Amino acid sequence: MTTIEVDEDEHGPWTVFRVRGELDLVTSPRIRRRVHDAVAGGRHDLVIDLSAVRFCDSSGVGVLIASRRLLRSCGGRLRLILPVEPDDRDGHVGRVLSALGVRRLFDVYEDLSEALTGSCRSAP
């Protein structure tokens, strides 16, 4: 069974979603709804922590791209946290984003403190 959990936190102007589980066709509408709710609530700077996402398909990538577009349309910002794994620079989600050619669209950070301060690691 596909599962996803999202914890939400506020850090100054940033809303942080910590996503755990699988980001796929079944679960991606829940993430889309959370992003839309944040924007509707006036929160336009969003960090999505994907370090605990163990699977992501094209539906999940589509939600990330749509979230980026929505936030940019209202003058907001989207930052992603992707894990750094010993044998793999960006982990599963990073590989999927790179394979689909959309990794360059996102500001990617190694951890929350970097995402909040904007000190971005270099792109692959």
The first five atom37 places (N, CA, C, CB, O) and aatype in JSON, in Angstrom:
{
  "aatype": [12, 16, 16, 9, 6, 19, 3, 6, 3, 6, 8, 7, 14, 17, 16, 19, 13, 1, 19, 1, 7, 6, 10, 3, 10, 19, 16, 15, 14, 1, 9, 1, 1, 1, 19, 8, 3, 0, 19, 0, 7, 7, 1, 8, 3, 10, 19, 9, 3, 10, 15, 0, 19, 1, 13, 4, 3, 15, 15, 7, 19, 7, 19, 10, 9, 0, 15, 1, 1, 10, 10, 1, 15, 4, 7, 7, 1, 10, 1, 10, 9, 10, 14, 19, 6, 14, 3, 3, 1, 3, 7, 8, 19, 7, 1, 19, 10, 15, 0, 10, 7, 19, 1, 1, 10, 13, 3, 19, 18, 6, 3, 10, 15, 6, 0, 10, 16, 7, 15, 4, 1, 15, 0, 14],
  "atom_mask": [
    [1, 1, 1, 1, 1],
    [1, 1, 1, 1, 1],
    [1, 1, 1, 1, 1],
    [1, 1, 1, 1, 1],
    [1, 1, 1, 1, 1],
    [1, 1, 1, 1, 1],
    [1, 1, 1, 1, 1],
    [1, 1, 1, 1, 1],
    [1, 1, 1, 1, 1],
    [1, 1, 1, 1, 1],
    [1, 1, 1, 1, 1],
    [1, 1, 1, 0, 1],
    [1, 1, 1, 1, 1],
    [1, 1, 1, 1, 1],
    [1, 1, 1, 1, 1],
    [1, 1, 1, 1, 1],
    [1, 1, 1, 1, 1],
    [1, 1, 1, 1, 1],
    [1, 1, 1, 1, 1],
    [1, 1, 1, 1, 1],
    [1, 1, 1, 0, 1],
    [1, 1, 1, 1, 1],
    [1, 1, 1, 1, 1],
    [1, 1, 1, 1, 1],
    [1, 1, 1, 1, 1],
    [1, 1, 1, 1, 1],
    [1, 1, 1, 1, 1],
    [1, 1, 1, 1, 1],
    [1, 1, 1, 1, 1],
    [1, 1, 1, 1, 1],
    [1, 1, 1, 1, 1],
    [1, 1, 1, 1, 1],
    [1, 1, 1, 1, 1],
    [1, 1, 1, 1, 1],
    [1, 1, 1, 1, 1],
    [1, 1, 1, 1, 1],
    [1, 1, 1, 1, 1],
    [1, 1, 1, 1, 1],
    [1, 1, 1, 1, 1],
    [1, 1, 1, 1, 1],
    [1, 1, 1, 0, 1],
    [1, 1, 1, 0, 1],
    [1, 1, 1, 1, 1],
    [1, 1, 1, 1, 1],
    [1, 1, 1, 1, 1],
    [1, 1, 1, 1, 1],
    [1, 1, 1, 1, 1],
    [1, 1, 1, 1, 1],
    [1, 1, 1, 1, 1],
    [1, 1, 1, 1, 1],
    [1, 1, 1, 1, 1],
    [1, 1, 1, 1, 1],
    [1, 1, 1, 1, 1],
    [1, 1, 1, 1, 1],
    [1, 1, 1, 1, 1],
    [1, 1, 1, 1, 1],
    [1, 1, 1, 1, 1],
    [1, 1, 1, 1, 1],
    [1, 1, 1, 1, 1],
    [1, 1, 1, 0, 1],
    [1, 1, 1, 1, 1],
    [1, 1, 1, 0, 1],
    [1, 1, 1, 1, 1],
    [1, 1, 1, 1, 1],
    [1, 1, 1, 1, 1],
    [1, 1, 1, 1, 1],
    [1, 1, 1, 1, 1],
    [1, 1, 1, 1, 1],
    [1, 1, 1, 1, 1],
    [1, 1, 1, 1, 1],
    [1, 1, 1, 1, 1],
    [1, 1, 1, 1, 1],
    [1, 1, 1, 1, 1],
    [1, 1, 1, 1, 1],
    [1, 1, 1, 0, 1],
    [1, 1, 1, 0, 1],
    [1, 1, 1, 1, 1],
    [1, 1, 1, 1, 1],
    [1, 1, 1, 1, 1],
    [1, 1, 1, 1, 1],
    [1, 1, 1, 1, 1],
    [1, 1, 1, 1, 1],
    [1, 1, 1, 1, 1],
    [1, 1, 1, 1, 1],
    [1, 1, 1, 1, 1],
    [1, 1, 1, 1, 1],
    [1, 1, 1, 1, 1],
    [1, 1, 1, 1, 1],
    [1, 1, 1, 1, 1],
    [1, 1, 1, 1, 1],
    [1, 1, 1, 0, 1],
    [1, 1, 1, 1, 1],
    [1, 1, 1, 1, 1],
    [1, 1, 1, 0, 1],
    [1, 1, 1, 1, 1],
    [1, 1, 1, 1, 1],
    [1, 1, 1, 1, 1],
    [1, 1, 1, 1, 1],
    [1, 1, 1, 1, 1],
    [1, 1, 1, 1, 1],
    [1, 1, 1, 0, 1],
    [1, 1, 1, 1, 1],
    [1, 1, 1, 1, 1],
    [1, 1, 1, 1, 1],
    [1, 1, 1, 1, 1],
    [1, 1, 1, 1, 1],
    [1, 1, 1, 1, 1],
    [1, 1, 1, 1, 1],
    [1, 1, 1, 1, 1],
    [1, 1, 1, 1, 1],
    [1, 1, 1, 1, 1],
    [1, 1, 1, 1, 1],
    [1, 1, 1, 1, 1],
    [1, 1, 1, 1, 1],
    [1, 1, 1, 1, 1],
    [1, 1, 1, 1, 1],
    [1, 1, 1, 1, 1],
    [1, 1, 1, 0, 1],
    [1, 1, 1, 1, 1],
    [1, 1, 1, 1, 1],
    [1, 1, 1, 1, 1],
    [1, 1, 1, 1, 1],
    [1, 1, 1, 1, 1],
    [1, 1, 1, 1, 1]
  ],
  "atom_positions": [
    [[0.84, -1.19, 0.0], [0.0, 0.0, 0.0], [0.88, 1.25, 0.0], [-0.96, 0.0, 1.22], [1.88, 1.31, 0.72]],
    [[0.53, 2.21, -0.79], [1.26, 3.46, -0.91], [0.88, 4.37, 0.26], [0.97, 4.15, -2.26], [-0.29, 4.57, 0.56]],
    [[1.91, 4.92, 0.9], [1.64, 5.81, 2.02], [2.51, 7.06, 1.92], [1.89, 5.1, 3.36], [3.6, 7.04, 1.34]],
    [[2.0, 8.13, 2.5], [2.79, 9.35, 2.59], [2.36, 10.08, 3.86], [2.6, 10.26, 1.31], [1.19, 10.08, 4.23]],
    [[3.33, 10.69, 4.51], [3.06, 11.51, 5.68], [3.72, 12.86, 5.46], [3.58, 10.83, 6.99], [4.81, 12.94, 4.88]],
    [[3.07, 13.91, 5.91], [3.61, 15.26, 5.76], [3.48, 15.98, 7.1], [2.88, 16.05, 4.63], [2.39, 16.12, 7.64]],
    [[4.62, 16.43, 7.61], [4.63, 17.3, 8.79], [4.88, 18.71, 8.29], [5.73, 16.86, 9.85], [5.66, 18.93, 7.36]],
    [[4.21, 19.66, 8.91], [4.34, 21.05, 8.5], [4.85, 21.88, 9.67], [2.99, 21.61, 7.98], [4.42, 21.7, 10.81]],
    [[5.77, 22.78, 9.37], [6.4, 23.63, 10.38], [6.6, 25.02, 9.81], [7.75, 23.03, 10.86], [6.71, 25.19, 8.6]],
    [[6.65, 26.0, 10.66], [6.95, 27.37, 10.24], [8.33, 27.77, 10.76], [5.86, 28.37, 10.74], [8.65, 27.55, 11.93]],
    [[9.14, 28.35, 9.9], [10.46, 28.88, 10.24], [10.56, 30.27, 9.66], [11.62, 27.95, 9.72], [10.97, 30.44, 8.51]],
    [[10.17, 31.28, 10.44], [10.15, 32.64, 9.91], [9.19, 32.7, 8.73], [0.0, 0.0, 0.0], [8.04, 32.28, 8.84]],
    [[9.67, 33.22, 7.6], [8.78, 33.33, 6.43], [8.58, 32.0, 5.7], [9.34, 34.36, 5.46], [7.76, 31.91, 4.78]],
    [[9.32, 30.98, 6.09], [9.3, 29.7, 5.37], [8.33, 28.71, 6.0], [10.69, 29.09, 5.34], [8.29, 28.54, 7.22]],
    [[7.55, 28.06, 5.15], [6.75, 26.91, 5.55], [7.53, 25.69, 5.1], [5.29, 26.94, 4.93], [7.95, 25.59, 3.95]],
    [[7.71, 24.75, 6.02], [8.51, 23.56, 5.73], [7.61, 22.33, 5.78], [9.69, 23.42, 6.73], [6.95, 22.07, 6.78]],
    [[7.58, 21.59, 4.67], [6.89, 20.3, 4.61], [7.95, 19.21, 4.67], [6.01, 20.17, 3.31], [8.85, 19.16, 3.83]],
    [[7.85, 18.33, 5.67], [8.73, 17.16, 5.75], [7.91, 15.98, 5.25], [9.27, 16.92, 7.23], [6.96, 15.55, 5.9]],
    [[8.29, 15.46, 4.09], [7.53, 14.41, 3.42], [8.22, 13.08, 3.65], [7.37, 14.71, 1.9], [9.43, 12.96, 3.47]],
    [[7.43, 12.07, 4.05], [7.96, 10.72, 4.27], [7.08, 9.72, 3.54], [8.03, 10.38, 5.78], [5.85, 9.82, 3.56]],
    [[7.72, 8.76, 2.89], [6.98, 7.69, 2.23], [7.2, 7.68, 0.74], [0.0, 0.0, 0.0], [8.32, 7.86, 0.25]],
    [[6.11, 7.46, 0.01], [6.17, 7.33, -1.44], [5.37, 8.46, -2.09], [5.62, 5.94, -1.89], [4.21, 8.71, -1.75]],
    [[6.01, 9.14, -3.02], [5.38, 10.25, -3.74], [5.04, 9.74, -5.14], [6.33, 11.52, -3.8], [5.89, 9.71, -6.03]],
    [[3.79, 9.35, -5.32], [3.39, 8.71, -6.57], [1.98, 9.13, -6.97], [3.47, 7.19, -6.44], [1.43, 10.08, -6.42]],
    [[1.41, 8.42, -7.93], [0.09, 8.75, -8.46], [-0.98, 8.8, -7.37], [-0.31, 7.73, -9.5], [-1.88, 9.65, -7.42]],
    [[-0.89, 7.92, -6.39], [-1.89, 7.85, -5.34], [-1.71, 8.97, -4.31], [-1.83, 6.5, -4.64], [-2.7, 9.55, -3.85]],
    [[-0.47, 9.28, -3.96], [-0.22, 10.23, -2.87], [0.05, 11.66, -3.31], [0.94, 9.75, -2.07], [-0.1, 12.59, -2.51]],
    [[0.43, 11.87, -4.55], [0.8, 13.22, -4.99], [-0.34, 14.23, -4.88], [1.28, 13.17, -6.41], [-0.07, 15.41, -4.63]],
    [[-1.61, 13.85, -5.06], [-2.68, 14.84, -4.87], [-2.71, 15.42, -3.46], [-4.02, 14.22, -5.19], [-3.1, 16.57, -3.28]],
    [[-2.29, 14.65, -2.46], [-2.25, 15.17, -1.1], [-1.19, 16.25, -0.95], [-1.99, 14.04, -0.1], [-1.41, 17.24, -0.24]],
    [[-0.06, 16.08, -1.61], [0.99, 17.09, -1.56], [0.53, 18.33, -2.31], [2.31, 16.55, -2.16], [0.72, 19.46, -1.84]],
    [[-0.06, 18.13, -3.45], [-0.59, 19.26, -4.23], [-1.58, 20.07, -3.39], [-1.27, 18.76, -5.54], [-1.53, 21.3, -3.38]],
    [[-2.48, 19.4, -2.7], [-3.47, 20.06, -1.86], [-2.8, 20.85, -0.72], [-4.47, 19.03, -1.28], [-3.21, 21.96, -0.41]],
    [[-1.78, 20.26, -0.11], [-1.07, 20.95, 0.99], [-0.4, 22.22, 0.48], [-0.02, 20.02, 1.64], [-0.43, 23.26, 1.15]],
    [[0.21, 22.15, -0.7], [0.85, 23.33, -1.27], [-0.2, 24.4, -1.58], [1.64, 22.96, -2.55], [0.0, 25.57, -1.27]],
    [[-1.29, 24.01, -2.19], [-2.37, 24.96, -2.51], [-2.93, 25.59, -1.24], [-3.5, 24.26, -3.29], [-3.21, 26.79, -1.22]],
    [[-3.1, 24.8, -0.19], [-3.6, 25.33, 1.07], [-2.63, 26.35, 1.67], [-3.85, 24.2, 2.08], [-3.04, 27.38, 2.2]],
    [[-1.33, 26.06, 1.57], [-0.32, 27.0, 2.08], [-0.4, 28.33, 1.33], [1.1, 26.39, 1.95], [-0.41, 29.39, 1.94]],
    [[-0.47, 28.26, 0.0], [-0.54, 29.47, -0.81], [-1.83, 30.23, -0.52], [-0.45, 29.13, -2.32], [-1.82, 31.46, -0.39]],
    [[-2.93, 29.52, -0.41], [-4.21, 30.17, -0.1], [-4.16, 30.85, 1.27], [-5.35, 29.14, -0.14], [-4.86, 31.83, 1.51]],
    [[-3.34, 30.32, 2.17], [-3.18, 30.91, 3.49], [-2.15, 32.02, 3.53], [0.0, 0.0, 0.0], [-1.83, 32.53, 4.6]],
    [[-1.63, 32.41, 2.36], [-0.7, 33.52, 2.29], [0.75, 33.15, 2.5], [0.0, 0.0, 0.0], [1.6, 34.03, 2.65]],
    [[1.05, 31.86, 2.52], [2.44, 31.41, 2.7], [3.02, 31.08, 1.33], [2.51, 30.16, 3.66], [2.63, 30.11, 0.69]],
    [[3.95, 31.9, 0.9], [4.47, 31.8, -0.46], [5.92, 31.35, -0.54], [4.33, 33.1, -1.15], [6.47, 31.24, -1.64]],
    [[6.56, 31.1, 0.59], [7.93, 30.59, 0.61], [7.89, 29.21, 1.24], [8.9, 31.55, 1.39], [7.55, 29.06, 2.41]],
    [[8.24, 28.2, 0.44], [8.04, 26.81, 0.84], [9.31, 26.0, 0.67], [6.91, 26.19, 0.05], [10.0, 26.09, -0.35]],
    [[9.6, 25.21, 1.7], [10.68, 24.22, 1.63], [10.01, 22.86, 1.69], [11.73, 24.41, 2.8], [9.2, 22.6, 2.58]],
    [[10.34, 21.99, 0.75], [9.84, 20.62, 0.79], [11.03, 19.71, 1.05], [9.1, 20.22, -0.55], [11.93, 19.59, 0.21]],
    [[11.03, 19.08, 2.2], [12.1, 18.16, 2.61], [11.74, 16.77, 2.09], [12.29, 18.16, 4.17], [10.81, 16.13, 2.57]],
    [[12.5, 16.31, 1.1], [12.25, 15.01, 0.46], [13.23, 13.94, 0.93], [12.33, 15.16, -1.05], [13.32, 12.87, 0.32]],
    [[13.96, 14.22, 2.0], [15.01, 13.29, 2.42], [14.46, 11.94, 2.9], [15.83, 13.92, 3.51], [15.19, 10.96, 2.92]],
    [[13.19, 11.88, 3.3], [12.62, 10.61, 3.74], [11.65, 10.02, 2.71], [11.89, 10.81, 5.07], [10.87, 9.12, 3.03]],
    [[11.71, 10.52, 1.48], [10.9, 9.94, 0.4], [11.68, 8.79, -0.21], [10.53, 11.02, -0.7], [12.79, 8.98, -0.73]],
    [[11.11, 7.59, -0.14], [11.85, 6.42, -0.63], [11.5, 6.04, -2.06], [11.59, 5.24, 0.28], [12.16, 5.2, -2.67]],
    [[10.44, 6.68, -2.6], [10.05, 6.42, -3.99], [9.36, 7.65, -4.55], [9.13, 5.16, -4.11], [8.55, 8.27, -3.86]],
    [[9.67, 7.99, -5.79], [9.01, 9.12, -6.45], [8.85, 8.75, -7.93], [9.84, 10.45, -6.28], [9.82, 8.36, -8.58]],
    [[7.64, 8.88, -8.45], [7.42, 8.62, -9.87], [7.13, 9.94, -10.58], [6.26, 7.62, -10.07], [7.26, 11.01, -9.99]],
    [[6.74, 9.86, -11.83], [6.52, 11.07, -12.62], [5.37, 11.91, -12.08], [6.25, 10.7, -14.07], [5.36, 13.13, -12.27]],
    [[4.4, 11.3, -11.41], [3.32, 12.07, -10.79], [3.87, 12.94, -9.67], [2.23, 11.13, -10.24], [3.46, 14.09, -9.52]],
    [[4.78, 12.4, -8.9], [5.42, 13.17, -7.84], [6.23, 14.32, -8.4], [0.0, 0.0, 0.0], [6.19, 15.43, -7.87]],
    [[6.96, 14.05, -9.47], [7.73, 15.11, -10.12], [6.79, 16.18, -10.66], [8.61, 14.53, -11.27], [7.07, 17.37, -10.56]],
    [[5.67, 15.76, -11.22], [4.68, 16.71, -11.73], [4.17, 17.63, -10.63], [0.0, 0.0, 0.0], [3.96, 18.82, -10.88]],
    [[3.96, 17.11, -9.44], [3.51, 17.93, -8.32], [4.58, 18.94, -7.93], [3.14, 17.05, -7.11], [4.27, 20.09, -7.62]],
    [[5.84, 18.52, -7.95], [6.93, 19.45, -7.62], [7.02, 20.58, -8.65], [8.28, 18.69, -7.55], [7.19, 21.74, -8.3]],
    [[6.89, 20.23, -9.92], [6.94, 21.24, -10.98], [5.74, 22.18, -10.88], [6.97, 20.57, -12.38], [5.89, 23.4, -11.0]],
    [[4.55, 21.63, -10.65], [3.35, 22.47, -10.51], [3.47, 23.38, -9.28], [2.09, 21.58, -10.4], [3.03, 24.52, -9.32]],
    [[4.06, 22.87, -8.21], [4.25, 23.68, -7.0], [5.2, 24.82, -7.28], [4.78, 22.81, -5.84], [4.97, 25.95, -6.85]],
    [[6.26, 24.54, -8.0], [7.21, 25.6, -8.37], [6.51, 26.68, -9.18], [8.4, 25.0, -9.17], [6.68, 27.87, -8.93]],
    [[5.74, 26.25, -10.16], [5.01, 27.2, -11.02], [4.03, 28.04, -10.2], [4.26, 26.44, -12.14], [3.97, 29.26, -10.38]],
    [[3.28, 27.41, -9.33], [2.31, 28.13, -8.5], [3.0, 29.16, -7.61], [1.5, 27.14, -7.64], [2.57, 30.31, -7.54]],
    [[4.06, 28.75, -6.95], [4.76, 29.67, -6.05], [5.39, 30.83, -6.81], [5.82, 28.92, -5.26], [5.36, 31.97, -6.35]],
    [[5.97, 30.54, -7.95], [6.56, 31.62, -8.75], [5.5, 32.59, -9.23], [7.32, 31.04, -9.96], [5.76, 33.79, -9.31]],
    [[4.3, 32.1, -9.55], [3.24, 32.97, -10.05], [2.77, 33.98, -9.0], [2.05, 32.14, -10.52], [2.21, 35.02, -9.34]],
    [[3.0, 33.67, -7.74], [2.58, 34.61, -6.69], [3.79, 35.24, -6.01], [1.71, 33.89, -5.64], [3.68, 35.77, -4.9]],
    [[4.95, 35.2, -6.67], [6.15, 35.84, -6.14], [6.82, 35.06, -5.03], [0.0, 0.0, 0.0], [7.64, 35.6, -4.29]],
    [[6.47, 33.79, -4.9], [7.03, 32.96, -3.85], [8.26, 32.18, -4.29], [0.0, 0.0, 0.0], [8.72, 32.3, -5.43]],
    [[8.76, 31.39, -3.36], [9.96, 30.58, -3.63], [9.73, 29.15, -3.17], [11.2, 31.18, -2.92], [9.03, 28.9, -2.19]],
    [[10.34, 28.22, -3.9], [10.31, 26.8, -3.54], [11.74, 26.31, -3.44], [9.51, 25.97, -4.58], [12.55, 26.51, -4.34]],
    [[12.04, 25.66, -2.33], [13.34, 25.03, -2.14], [13.12, 23.58, -1.76], [14.18, 25.78, -1.06], [12.23, 23.25, -0.98]],
    [[13.97, 22.7, -2.32], [13.88, 21.27, -2.03], [15.07, 20.85, -1.19], [13.82, 20.44, -3.32], [16.18, 21.36, -1.35]],
    [[14.83, 19.92, -0.29], [15.91, 19.26, 0.43], [16.0, 17.85, -0.1], [15.68, 19.28, 1.98], [15.05, 17.07, 0.0]],
    [[17.16, 17.52, -0.66], [17.43, 16.16, -1.14], [18.59, 15.6, -0.34], [17.74, 16.15, -2.68], [19.55, 16.32, -0.06]],
    [[18.5, 14.35, 0.04], [19.56, 13.76, 0.86], [20.84, 13.55, 0.07], [19.11, 12.45, 1.45], [20.82, 13.36, -1.15]],
    [[21.93, 13.59, 0.78], [23.21, 13.22, 0.2], [23.51, 11.82, 0.73], [24.36, 14.26, 0.54], [23.64, 11.63, 1.94]],
    [[23.63, 10.87, -0.17], [23.93, 9.5, 0.23], [25.35, 9.17, -0.19], [22.92, 8.5, -0.4], [25.83, 9.69, -1.19]],
    [[26.02, 8.31, 0.57], [27.43, 8.05, 0.32], [27.78, 7.68, -1.13], [27.89, 6.96, 1.2], [28.77, 8.18, -1.67]],
    [[26.98, 6.83, -1.74], [27.3, 6.37, -3.1], [26.48, 7.09, -4.16], [27.07, 4.89, -3.21], [26.57, 6.74, -5.34]],
    [[25.69, 8.07, -3.77], [24.73, 8.65, -4.71], [24.46, 10.09, -4.3], [23.42, 7.82, -4.76], [23.84, 10.33, -3.26]],
    [[24.89, 11.04, -5.07], [24.83, 12.46, -4.69], [23.46, 12.92, -4.21], [25.24, 13.3, -5.86], [23.38, 13.56, -3.16]],
    [[22.4, 12.63, -4.91], [21.09, 13.17, -4.56], [20.06, 12.13, -4.11], [20.54, 13.9, -5.71], [18.92, 12.5, -3.84]],
    [[20.41, 10.88, -4.02], [19.43, 9.89, -3.62], [18.39, 9.65, -4.71], [0.0, 0.0, 0.0], [18.51, 10.13, -5.83]],
    [[17.36, 8.91, -4.34], [16.36, 8.48, -5.31], [15.66, 9.65, -6.01], [15.33, 7.62, -4.63], [15.6, 9.69, -7.24]],
    [[15.14, 10.6, -5.24], [14.39, 11.71, -5.84], [15.3, 12.52, -6.76], [13.79, 12.62, -4.76], [14.88, 12.91, -7.85]],
    [[16.52, 12.77, -6.34], [17.46, 13.5, -7.18], [17.75, 12.79, -8.49], [0.0, 0.0, 0.0], [17.86, 13.42, -9.54]],
    [[17.87, 11.46, -8.43], [18.09, 10.67, -9.65], [16.9, 10.8, -10.59], [18.34, 9.18, -9.31], [17.07, 10.95, -11.8]],
    [[15.7, 10.73, -10.03], [14.49, 10.84, -10.86], [14.42, 12.22, -11.51], [13.22, 10.58, -10.01], [14.15, 12.33, -12.71]],
    [[14.67, 13.27, -10.73], [14.64, 14.62, -11.28], [15.69, 14.79, -12.38], [14.86, 15.66, -10.18], [15.42, 15.4, -13.41]],
    [[16.88, 14.25, -12.16], [17.95, 14.34, -13.16], [17.6, 13.55, -14.41], [19.27, 13.85, -12.58], [17.81, 14.01, -15.53]],
    [[17.07, 12.34, -14.22], [16.73, 11.49, -15.36], [15.66, 12.13, -16.25], [16.24, 10.11, -14.88], [15.67, 11.96, -17.47]],
    [[14.76, 12.87, -15.63], [13.7, 13.54, -16.4], [14.12, 14.91, -16.92], [12.47, 13.69, -15.54], [13.36, 15.57, -17.63]],
    [[15.33, 15.32, -16.57], [15.86, 16.59, -17.07], [15.29, 17.82, -16.42], [0.0, 0.0, 0.0], [15.35, 18.91, -16.99]],
    [[14.74, 17.68, -15.21], [14.14, 18.84, -14.55], [14.86, 19.23, -13.26], [12.69, 18.54, -14.24], [14.45, 20.18, -12.59]],
    [[15.91, 18.55, -12.91], [16.65, 18.83, -11.67], [17.09, 20.31, -11.62], [17.89, 17.9, -11.57], [17.07, 20.93, -10.56]],
    [[17.48, 20.85, -12.76], [18.01, 22.22, -12.83], [16.94, 23.27, -12.54], [18.6, 22.46, -14.21], [17.29, 24.43, -12.28]],
    [[15.66, 22.9, -12.56], [14.58, 23.85, -12.28], [14.49, 24.22, -10.8], [13.27, 23.27, -12.74], [13.88, 25.23, -10.45]],
    [[15.09, 23.41, -9.94], [14.88, 23.54, -8.51], [16.13, 24.02, -7.78], [14.43, 22.23, -7.93], [17.26, 23.7, -8.16]],
    [[15.9, 24.8, -6.72], [16.96, 25.14, -5.79], [17.01, 23.99, -4.79], [16.7, 26.55, -5.07], [16.05, 23.73, -4.07]],
    [[18.16, 23.3, -4.74], [18.3, 22.1, -3.93], [19.32, 22.33, -2.82], [18.72, 20.9, -4.81], [20.37, 22.94, -3.03]],
    [[18.98, 21.84, -1.65], [19.81, 22.0, -0.46], [19.99, 20.65, 0.23], [19.18, 23.02, 0.51], [19.18, 19.74, 0.06]],
    [[21.06, 20.54, 1.0], [21.36, 19.28, 1.68], [20.55, 19.11, 2.96], [22.83, 19.2, 2.0], [20.21, 17.98, 3.32]],
    [[20.24, 20.2, 3.64], [19.51, 20.1, 4.9], [18.7, 21.36, 5.14], [20.48, 19.84, 6.08], [18.76, 22.32, 4.37]],
    [[17.94, 21.34, 6.21], [17.03, 22.44, 6.49], [17.77, 23.75, 6.75], [16.16, 22.11, 7.68], [17.34, 24.8, 6.27]],
    [[18.85, 23.7, 7.49], [19.55, 24.96, 7.8], [20.05, 25.62, 6.53], [20.73, 24.7, 8.75], [19.99, 26.85, 6.41]],
    [[20.55, 24.84, 5.57], [20.99, 25.41, 4.29], [19.81, 25.97, 3.51], [21.71, 24.36, 3.45], [19.91, 27.04, 2.91]],
    [[18.69, 25.25, 3.52], [17.51, 25.71, 2.78], [16.99, 27.02, 3.35], [16.4, 24.63, 2.81], [16.58, 27.9, 2.59]],
    [[17.0, 27.15, 4.65], [16.48, 28.37, 5.27], [17.39, 29.57, 5.05], [16.29, 28.15, 6.75], [16.92, 30.7, 4.95]],
    [[18.69, 29.33, 4.97], [19.63, 30.44, 4.77], [19.91, 30.71, 3.29], [20.94, 30.15, 5.49], [20.4, 31.78, 2.93]],
    [[19.61, 29.74, 2.44], [19.82, 29.93, 1.01], [21.23, 29.62, 0.54], [0.0, 0.0, 0.0], [21.61, 30.0, -0.57]],
    [[22.02, 28.94, 1.36], [23.36, 28.57, 0.93], [23.3, 27.25, 0.18], [24.34, 28.47, 2.14], [23.4, 26.17, 0.76]],
    [[23.13, 27.37, -1.14], [22.88, 26.23, -2.04], [24.15, 25.48, -2.37], [22.22, 26.71, -3.32], [25.2, 26.08, -2.6]],
    [[24.04, 24.15, -2.39], [25.18, 23.36, -2.86], [25.23, 23.45, -4.37], [25.07, 21.88, -2.38], [24.24, 23.79, -5.02]],
    [[26.36, 23.14, -4.93], [26.51, 23.23, -6.37], [25.68, 22.17, -7.08], [27.97, 23.1, -6.78], [25.51, 21.06, -6.57]],
    [[25.17, 22.52, -8.22], [24.37, 21.59, -9.02], [25.27, 20.51, -9.6], [23.62, 22.33, -10.14], [26.45, 20.76, -9.83]],
    [[24.72, 19.3, -9.83], [25.54, 18.22, -10.4], [25.97, 18.51, -11.81], [24.78, 16.91, -10.37], [26.67, 17.69, -12.42]]
  ]
}
